[in-house]
mmCIF file of C-alpha atoms in Angstrom:
data_model
loop_
_atom_site.group_PDB
_atom_site.id
_atom_site.type_symbol
_atom_site.label_atom_id
_atom_site.label_comp_id
_atom_site.label_asym_id
_atom_site.label_seq_id
_atom_site.Cartn_x
_atom_site.Cartn_y
_atom_site.Cartn_z
ATOM 1 C CA MET V 26 -35.532 -24.722 -11.283
ATOM 2 C CA SER V 27 -34.597 -24.521 -7.635
ATOM 3 C CA GLN V 28 -31.184 -23.709 -6.317
ATOM 4 C CA SER V 29 -29.921 -25.282 -3.167
ATOM 5 C CA ILE V 30 -28.368 -23.016 -0.576
ATOM 6 C CA ARG V 31 -25.385 -24.456 1.230
ATOM 7 C CA GLU V 32 -24.649 -23.371 4.747
ATOM 8 C CA CYS V 33 -21.133 -22.325 5.621
ATOM 9 C CA SER V 34 -19.523 -24.096 8.526
ATOM 10 C CA CYS V 35 -16.542 -22.308 10.032
ATOM 11 C CA GLU V 36 -15.898 -24.762 12.850
ATOM 12 C CA GLY V 37 -12.489 -25.844 11.576
ATOM 13 C CA VAL V 38 -11.178 -22.325 11.004
ATOM 14 C CA ALA V 39 -8.742 -21.130 13.659
ATOM 15 C CA GLU V 40 -9.382 -17.733 15.153
ATOM 16 C CA TRP V 41 -7.141 -15.068 13.646
ATOM 17 C CA LYS V 42 -4.970 -13.232 16.147
ATOM 18 C CA ALA V 43 -3.082 -10.057 15.309
ATOM 19 C CA ARG V 44 0.652 -10.190 15.860
ATOM 20 C CA PRO V 45 2.450 -7.088 17.092
ATOM 21 C CA THR V 46 4.321 -5.198 14.405
ATOM 22 C CA ALA V 47 8.085 -5.398 14.737
ATOM 23 C CA VAL V 48 10.641 -3.374 12.795
ATOM 24 C CA ARG V 49 12.927 -5.663 10.822
ATOM 25 C CA PRO V 50 16.649 -5.037 11.373
ATOM 26 C CA GLU V 51 17.241 -4.436 7.655
ATOM 27 C CA SER V 52 14.416 -1.905 7.313
ATOM 28 C CA CYS V 53 14.612 1.852 7.593
ATOM 29 C CA ALA V 54 12.708 3.226 10.578
ATOM 30 C CA ASP V 55 13.647 6.885 10.123
ATOM 31 C CA GLU V 56 10.924 9.513 10.279
ATOM 32 C CA ALA V 57 9.725 10.604 6.848
ATOM 33 C CA HIS V 58 9.514 14.341 6.176
ATOM 34 C CA GLY V 59 7.200 14.064 3.196
ATOM 35 C CA VAL V 60 5.477 11.725 0.781
ATOM 36 C CA GLU V 61 4.291 12.196 -2.798
ATOM 37 C CA THR V 62 2.763 9.888 -5.397
ATOM 38 C CA PHE V 63 3.163 10.133 -9.159
ATOM 39 C CA VAL V 64 1.284 8.579 -12.071
ATOM 40 C CA VAL V 65 3.497 7.924 -15.091
ATOM 41 C CA GLU V 66 2.740 6.336 -18.457
ATOM 42 C CA GLU V 67 4.925 3.365 -19.285
ATOM 43 C CA CYS V 68 4.516 0.730 -22.001
ATOM 44 C CA GLY V 69 0.854 1.565 -22.614
ATOM 45 C CA GLN V 70 -0.064 1.322 -18.939
ATOM 46 C CA TRP V 71 -0.142 3.782 -16.054
ATOM 47 C CA ALA V 72 2.238 3.208 -13.153
ATOM 48 C CA VAL V 73 1.958 4.565 -9.608
ATOM 49 C CA ASP V 74 5.214 5.577 -7.919
ATOM 50 C CA ILE V 75 5.643 6.764 -4.345
ATOM 51 C CA VAL V 76 8.434 9.117 -3.289
ATOM 52 C CA VAL V 77 9.310 9.411 0.404
ATOM 53 C CA ILE V 78 11.646 12.136 1.667
ATOM 54 C CA PHE V 79 13.909 11.358 4.630
ATOM 55 C CA ALA V 80 16.511 13.564 6.325
ATOM 56 C CA ASP V 81 19.329 11.646 4.627
ATOM 57 C CA GLY V 82 17.808 10.998 1.197
ATOM 58 C CA VAL V 83 14.858 10.169 -1.004
ATOM 59 C CA VAL V 84 13.312 6.750 -1.703
ATOM 60 C CA ARG V 85 11.262 6.114 -4.858
ATOM 61 C CA LYS V 86 9.294 2.864 -5.279
ATOM 62 C CA ARG V 87 7.007 1.556 -8.019
ATOM 63 C CA ILE V 88 3.777 0.474 -6.358
ATOM 64 C CA ALA V 89 1.617 -0.883 -9.184
ATOM 65 C CA SER V 90 0.611 -0.569 -12.835
ATOM 66 C CA HIS V 91 -2.945 -0.006 -14.053
ATOM 67 C CA ARG V 92 -4.553 -0.188 -17.479
ATOM 68 C CA THR V 93 -6.301 3.189 -17.203
ATOM 69 C CA ARG V 94 -5.082 6.560 -15.989
ATOM 70 C CA SER V 95 -8.154 7.108 -13.820
ATOM 71 C CA ARG V 96 -7.562 3.881 -11.877
ATOM 72 C CA ALA V 97 -3.918 4.801 -11.389
ATOM 73 C CA GLU V 98 -4.878 8.259 -10.103
ATOM 74 C CA ILE V 99 -7.385 6.759 -7.664
ATOM 75 C CA ALA V 100 -4.753 4.313 -6.411
ATOM 76 C CA ALA V 101 -2.179 7.099 -6.071
ATOM 77 C CA SER V 102 -4.528 9.267 -4.010
ATOM 78 C CA LEU V 103 -5.437 6.374 -1.704
ATOM 79 C CA ILE V 104 -1.780 5.442 -1.220
ATOM 80 C CA LYS V 105 -0.830 9.029 -0.414
ATOM 81 C CA ARG V 106 -3.710 9.454 2.047
ATOM 82 C CA ALA V 107 -2.796 6.217 3.814
ATOM 83 C CA ALA V 108 0.877 7.211 4.025
ATOM 84 C CA GLU V 109 0.045 10.627 5.496
ATOM 85 C CA ARG V 110 -2.582 9.369 7.934
ATOM 86 C CA GLY V 111 -2.309 9.819 11.638
ATOM 87 C CA GLY V 112 1.123 11.322 12.188
ATOM 88 C CA ARG V 113 2.693 7.888 12.552
ATOM 89 C CA GLN V 114 6.122 7.248 11.116
ATOM 90 C CA LEU V 115 6.303 6.143 7.505
ATOM 91 C CA ARG V 116 8.536 3.125 6.997
ATOM 92 C CA PHE V 117 9.949 2.379 3.572
ATOM 93 C CA SER V 118 13.093 0.456 2.770
#
């Protein structure tokens, strides 16, 4: 039994161009003083929450839910590392 291999033609695909990032007027662009992630059990699943500390308050957001605790902990560590990376400002609304 032979399988045919189809070639991919990308002629009709437009070239992707990155747009500059702009801060939306309704978003918070304050500098974050700290970030922490938490894994909590809820309804038989494991949820990942992120907590960001600003000078004028704290913002807590639910990021995602996972079926296993280990997947949630991996996601939480990746989210925290990405949020802390580089010394750039963290923006959460």
